[in-house]
Amino acid sequence: DDCEDPLPPLIYPLLNLCNTNHRPTAKEESGKERSTTYRSVRLGGQEVGVSSGFALALRCSQATPDFRPEIQTRVTVINFSVTHESLLEQLLTEVVRCEAPQMESRRLT
């Protein structure tokens, strides 16, 4: 719920993904080969394979979490907070688009 800094040390290897190992290709049931790249990370004393498509999302109740610089270089912070003004602007844009399309097209050009 709250992404506090410091983050739990257990997730640092996932943030780093520092030990990249390429494993052999895997054969599907149809006999076709597909290239699968795994990275291995050490979590809690065990080596775990992580798919190349793995993504980690952390949710935080703070609009702008204050992470240490070494964490900020490893993450991307996206602010999904909504303000009253931004909702009002979106609503007004939709009303103009639906009720006065000519005015909307002039506004966009």
JSON list of C-alpha atoms in Angstrom, two decimals:
[
{"chain": "A", "resi": 1, "resn": "ASP", "atom": "CA", "xyz": [0.00, 0.00, 0.00]},
{"chain": "A", "resi": 2, "resn": "ASP", "atom": "CA", "xyz": [2.58, 2.58, 1.02]},
{"chain": "A", "resi": 3, "resn": "CYS", "atom": "CA", "xyz": [5.82, 2.55, -0.92]},
{"chain": "A", "resi": 4, "resn": "GLU", "atom": "CA", "xyz": [8.06, 3.86, 1.76]},
{"chain": "A", "resi": 5, "resn": "ASP", "atom": "CA", "xyz": [11.72, 4.60, 1.39]},
{"chain": "A", "resi": 6, "resn": "PRO", "atom": "CA", "xyz": [13.61, 2.56, 2.27]},
{"chain": "A", "resi": 7, "resn": "LEU", "atom": "CA", "xyz": [11.96, -0.14, 0.21]},
{"chain": "A", "resi": 8, "resn": "PRO", "atom": "CA", "xyz": [12.24, -3.69, 1.53]},
{"chain": "A", "resi": 9, "resn": "PRO", "atom": "CA", "xyz": [15.69, -5.03, 0.57]},
{"chain": "A", "resi": 10, "resn": "LEU", "atom": "CA", "xyz": [14.05, -8.19, -0.78]},
{"chain": "A", "resi": 11, "resn": "ILE", "atom": "CA", "xyz": [12.91, -6.35, -3.93]},
{"chain": "A", "resi": 12, "resn": "TYR", "atom": "CA", "xyz": [16.28, -4.72, -4.73]},
{"chain": "A", "resi": 13, "resn": "PRO", "atom": "CA", "xyz": [17.35, -7.66, -6.94]},
{"chain": "A", "resi": 14, "resn": "LEU", "atom": "CA", "xyz": [14.14, -7.25, -8.94]},
{"chain": "A", "resi": 15, "resn": "LEU", "atom": "CA", "xyz": [14.88, -3.56, -9.36]},
{"chain": "A", "resi": 16, "resn": "ASN", "atom": "CA", "xyz": [18.43, -4.28, -10.43]},
{"chain": "A", "resi": 17, "resn": "LEU", "atom": "CA", "xyz": [17.94, -7.46, -12.47]},
{"chain": "A", "resi": 18, "resn": "CYS", "atom": "CA", "xyz": [21.71, -7.53, -12.43]},
{"chain": "A", "resi": 19, "resn": "ASN", "atom": "CA", "xyz": [22.37, -11.23, -13.16]},
{"chain": "A", "resi": 20, "resn": "THR", "atom": "CA", "xyz": [21.19, -11.74, -16.72]},
{"chain": "A", "resi": 21, "resn": "ASN", "atom": "CA", "xyz": [21.50, -15.33, -17.89]},
{"chain": "A", "resi": 22, "resn": "HIS", "atom": "CA", "xyz": [20.30, -16.60, -21.25]},
{"chain": "A", "resi": 23, "resn": "ARG", "atom": "CA", "xyz": [18.83, -20.07, -21.02]},
{"chain": "A", "resi": 24, "resn": "PRO", "atom": "CA", "xyz": [18.36, -22.47, -23.94]},
{"chain": "A", "resi": 25, "resn": "THR", "atom": "CA", "xyz": [15.35, -22.12, -26.19]},
{"chain": "A", "resi": 26, "resn": "ALA", "atom": "CA", "xyz": [12.26, -24.04, -25.21]},
{"chain": "A", "resi": 27, "resn": "LYS", "atom": "CA", "xyz": [10.31, -26.22, -27.62]},
{"chain": "A", "resi": 28, "resn": "GLU", "atom": "CA", "xyz": [6.59, -25.84, -27.72]},
{"chain": "A", "resi": 29, "resn": "GLU", "atom": "CA", "xyz": [4.33, -28.87, -28.06]},
{"chain": "A", "resi": 30, "resn": "SER", "atom": "CA", "xyz": [4.02, -28.22, -31.79]},
{"chain": "A", "resi": 31, "resn": "GLY", "atom": "CA", "xyz": [7.77, -28.75, -32.16]},
{"chain": "A", "resi": 32, "resn": "LYS", "atom": "CA", "xyz": [8.45, -25.13, -33.08]},
{"chain": "A", "resi": 33, "resn": "GLU", "atom": "CA", "xyz": [11.24, -23.48, -31.19]},
{"chain": "A", "resi": 34, "resn": "ARG", "atom": "CA", "xyz": [10.61, -20.25, -29.39]},
{"chain": "A", "resi": 35, "resn": "SER", "atom": "CA", "xyz": [13.34, -18.13, -27.95]},
{"chain": "A", "resi": 36, "resn": "THR", "atom": "CA", "xyz": [12.82, -17.58, -24.25]},
{"chain": "A", "resi": 37, "resn": "THR", "atom": "CA", "xyz": [15.16, -15.33, -22.33]},
{"chain": "A", "resi": 38, "resn": "TYR", "atom": "CA", "xyz": [15.24, -15.60, -18.58]},
{"chain": "A", "resi": 39, "resn": "ARG", "atom": "CA", "xyz": [17.10, -13.53, -16.08]},
{"chain": "A", "resi": 40, "resn": "SER", "atom": "CA", "xyz": [17.98, -15.06, -12.78]},
{"chain": "A", "resi": 41, "resn": "VAL", "atom": "CA", "xyz": [17.84, -13.09, -9.57]},
{"chain": "A", "resi": 42, "resn": "ARG", "atom": "CA", "xyz": [18.54, -14.08, -6.01]},
{"chain": "A", "resi": 43, "resn": "LEU", "atom": "CA", "xyz": [15.48, -13.59, -3.79]},
{"chain": "A", "resi": 44, "resn": "GLY", "atom": "CA", "xyz": [15.64, -14.54, -0.15]},
{"chain": "A", "resi": 45, "resn": "GLY", "atom": "CA", "xyz": [18.66, -16.77, -0.70]},
{"chain": "A", "resi": 46, "resn": "GLN", "atom": "CA", "xyz": [17.15, -18.63, -3.67]},
{"chain": "A", "resi": 47, "resn": "GLU", "atom": "CA", "xyz": [17.89, -18.12, -7.34]},
{"chain": "A", "resi": 48, "resn": "VAL", "atom": "CA", "xyz": [14.68, -17.47, -9.24]},
{"chain": "A", "resi": 49, "resn": "GLY", "atom": "CA", "xyz": [14.16, -17.27, -13.01]},
{"chain": "A", "resi": 50, "resn": "VAL", "atom": "CA", "xyz": [12.42, -14.13, -14.21]},
{"chain": "A", "resi": 51, "resn": "SER", "atom": "CA", "xyz": [10.94, -13.93, -17.71]},
{"chain": "A", "resi": 52, "resn": "SER", "atom": "CA", "xyz": [12.25, -11.22, -20.03]},
{"chain": "A", "resi": 53, "resn": "GLY", "atom": "CA", "xyz": [8.72, -9.77, -20.11]},
{"chain": "A", "resi": 54, "resn": "PHE", "atom": "CA", "xyz": [8.55, -9.36, -16.34]},
{"chain": "A", "resi": 55, "resn": "ALA", "atom": "CA", "xyz": [7.44, -5.95, -15.04]},
{"chain": "A", "resi": 56, "resn": "LEU", "atom": "CA", "xyz": [7.15, -4.85, -11.42]},
{"chain": "A", "resi": 57, "resn": "ALA", "atom": "CA", "xyz": [4.49, -2.32, -10.42]},
{"chain": "A", "resi": 58, "resn": "LEU", "atom": "CA", "xyz": [4.43, -0.79, -6.96]},
{"chain": "A", "resi": 59, "resn": "ARG", "atom": "CA", "xyz": [1.43, 1.19, -5.76]},
{"chain": "A", "resi": 60, "resn": "CYS", "atom": "CA", "xyz": [1.79, 4.11, -3.42]},
{"chain": "A", "resi": 61, "resn": "SER", "atom": "CA", "xyz": [-0.75, 6.39, -1.76]},
{"chain": "A", "resi": 62, "resn": "GLN", "atom": "CA", "xyz": [1.62, 9.36, -1.99]},
{"chain": "A", "resi": 63, "resn": "ALA", "atom": "CA", "xyz": [1.31, 11.48, -5.14]},
{"chain": "A", "resi": 64, "resn": "THR", "atom": "CA", "xyz": [5.06, 12.01, -5.29]},
{"chain": "A", "resi": 65, "resn": "PRO", "atom": "CA", "xyz": [6.96, 9.43, -3.25]},
{"chain": "A", "resi": 66, "resn": "ASP", "atom": "CA", "xyz": [10.33, 10.59, -1.96]},
{"chain": "A", "resi": 67, "resn": "PHE", "atom": "CA", "xyz": [12.77, 7.81, -2.84]},
{"chain": "A", "resi": 68, "resn": "ARG", "atom": "CA", "xyz": [16.51, 7.97, -2.32]},
{"chain": "A", "resi": 69, "resn": "PRO", "atom": "CA", "xyz": [18.48, 8.78, -5.50]},
{"chain": "A", "resi": 70, "resn": "GLU", "atom": "CA", "xyz": [19.76, 5.20, -5.89]},
{"chain": "A", "resi": 71, "resn": "ILE", "atom": "CA", "xyz": [16.15, 3.96, -5.95]},
{"chain": "A", "resi": 72, "resn": "GLN", "atom": "CA", "xyz": [14.92, 6.78, -8.22]},
{"chain": "A", "resi": 73, "resn": "THR", "atom": "CA", "xyz": [17.43, 5.74, -10.89]},
{"chain": "A", "resi": 74, "resn": "ARG", "atom": "CA", "xyz": [15.87, 2.25, -10.97]},
{"chain": "A", "resi": 75, "resn": "VAL", "atom": "CA", "xyz": [12.16, 3.12, -11.05]},
{"chain": "A", "resi": 76, "resn": "THR", "atom": "CA", "xyz": [9.73, 5.23, -13.04]},
{"chain": "A", "resi": 77, "resn": "VAL", "atom": "CA", "xyz": [7.20, 7.14, -10.96]},
{"chain": "A", "resi": 78, "resn": "ILE", "atom": "CA", "xyz": [3.82, 7.75, -12.60]},
{"chain": "A", "resi": 79, "resn": "ASN", "atom": "CA", "xyz": [1.42, 10.13, -10.89]},
{"chain": "A", "resi": 80, "resn": "PHE", "atom": "CA", "xyz": [-2.16, 8.94, -11.41]},
{"chain": "A", "resi": 81, "resn": "SER", "atom": "CA", "xyz": [-3.74, 11.47, -9.06]},
{"chain": "A", "resi": 82, "resn": "VAL", "atom": "CA", "xyz": [-6.71, 13.40, -10.40]},
{"chain": "A", "resi": 83, "resn": "THR", "atom": "CA", "xyz": [-7.55, 16.99, -9.54]},
{"chain": "A", "resi": 84, "resn": "HIS", "atom": "CA", "xyz": [-10.89, 18.74, -9.71]},
{"chain": "A", "resi": 85, "resn": "GLU", "atom": "CA", "xyz": [-9.52, 21.13, -12.34]},
{"chain": "A", "resi": 86, "resn": "SER", "atom": "CA", "xyz": [-8.29, 18.33, -14.63]},
{"chain": "A", "resi": 87, "resn": "LEU", "atom": "CA", "xyz": [-11.65, 16.55, -14.45]},
{"chain": "A", "resi": 88, "resn": "LEU", "atom": "CA", "xyz": [-13.45, 19.81, -15.22]},
{"chain": "A", "resi": 89, "resn": "GLU", "atom": "CA", "xyz": [-11.20, 20.41, -18.24]},
{"chain": "A", "resi": 90, "resn": "GLN", "atom": "CA", "xyz": [-11.79, 16.87, -19.56]},
{"chain": "A", "resi": 91, "resn": "LEU", "atom": "CA", "xyz": [-15.55, 17.23, -19.14]},
{"chain": "A", "resi": 92, "resn": "LEU", "atom": "CA", "xyz": [-15.58, 20.61, -20.90]},
{"chain": "A", "resi": 93, "resn": "THR", "atom": "CA", "xyz": [-13.53, 19.20, -23.78]},
{"chain": "A", "resi": 94, "resn": "GLU", "atom": "CA", "xyz": [-15.99, 16.31, -24.23]},
{"chain": "A", "resi": 95, "resn": "VAL", "atom": "CA", "xyz": [-19.02, 18.62, -24.10]},
{"chain": "A", "resi": 96, "resn": "VAL", "atom": "CA", "xyz": [-17.54, 20.93, -26.75]},
{"chain": "A", "resi": 97, "resn": "ARG", "atom": "CA", "xyz": [-16.55, 17.93, -28.90]},
{"chain": "A", "resi": 98, "resn": "CYS", "atom": "CA", "xyz": [-20.11, 16.54, -28.79]},
{"chain": "A", "resi": 99, "resn": "GLU", "atom": "CA", "xyz": [-22.15, 19.77, -28.87]},
{"chain": "A", "resi": 100, "resn": "ALA", "atom": "CA", "xyz": [-20.00, 21.97, -31.12]},
{"chain": "A", "resi": 101, "resn": "PRO", "atom": "CA", "xyz": [-17.70, 19.82, -33.28]},
{"chain": "A", "resi": 102, "resn": "GLN", "atom": "CA", "xyz": [-16.86, 22.77, -35.59]},
{"chain": "A", "resi": 103, "resn": "MET", "atom": "CA", "xyz": [-15.62, 24.79, -32.63]},
{"chain": "A", "resi": 104, "resn": "GLU", "atom": "CA", "xyz": [-13.57, 21.81, -31.45]},
{"chain": "A", "resi": 105, "resn": "SER", "atom": "CA", "xyz": [-11.95, 21.37, -34.87]},
{"chain": "A", "resi": 106, "resn": "ARG", "atom": "CA", "xyz": [-11.05, 25.09, -34.98]},
{"chain": "A", "resi": 107, "resn": "ARG", "atom": "CA", "xyz": [-9.59, 24.81, -31.49]},
{"chain": "A", "resi": 108, "resn": "LEU", "atom": "CA", "xyz": [-7.36, 21.91, -32.57]},
{"chain": "A", "resi": 109, "resn": "THR", "atom": "CA", "xyz": [-6.02, 23.70, -35.67]}
]
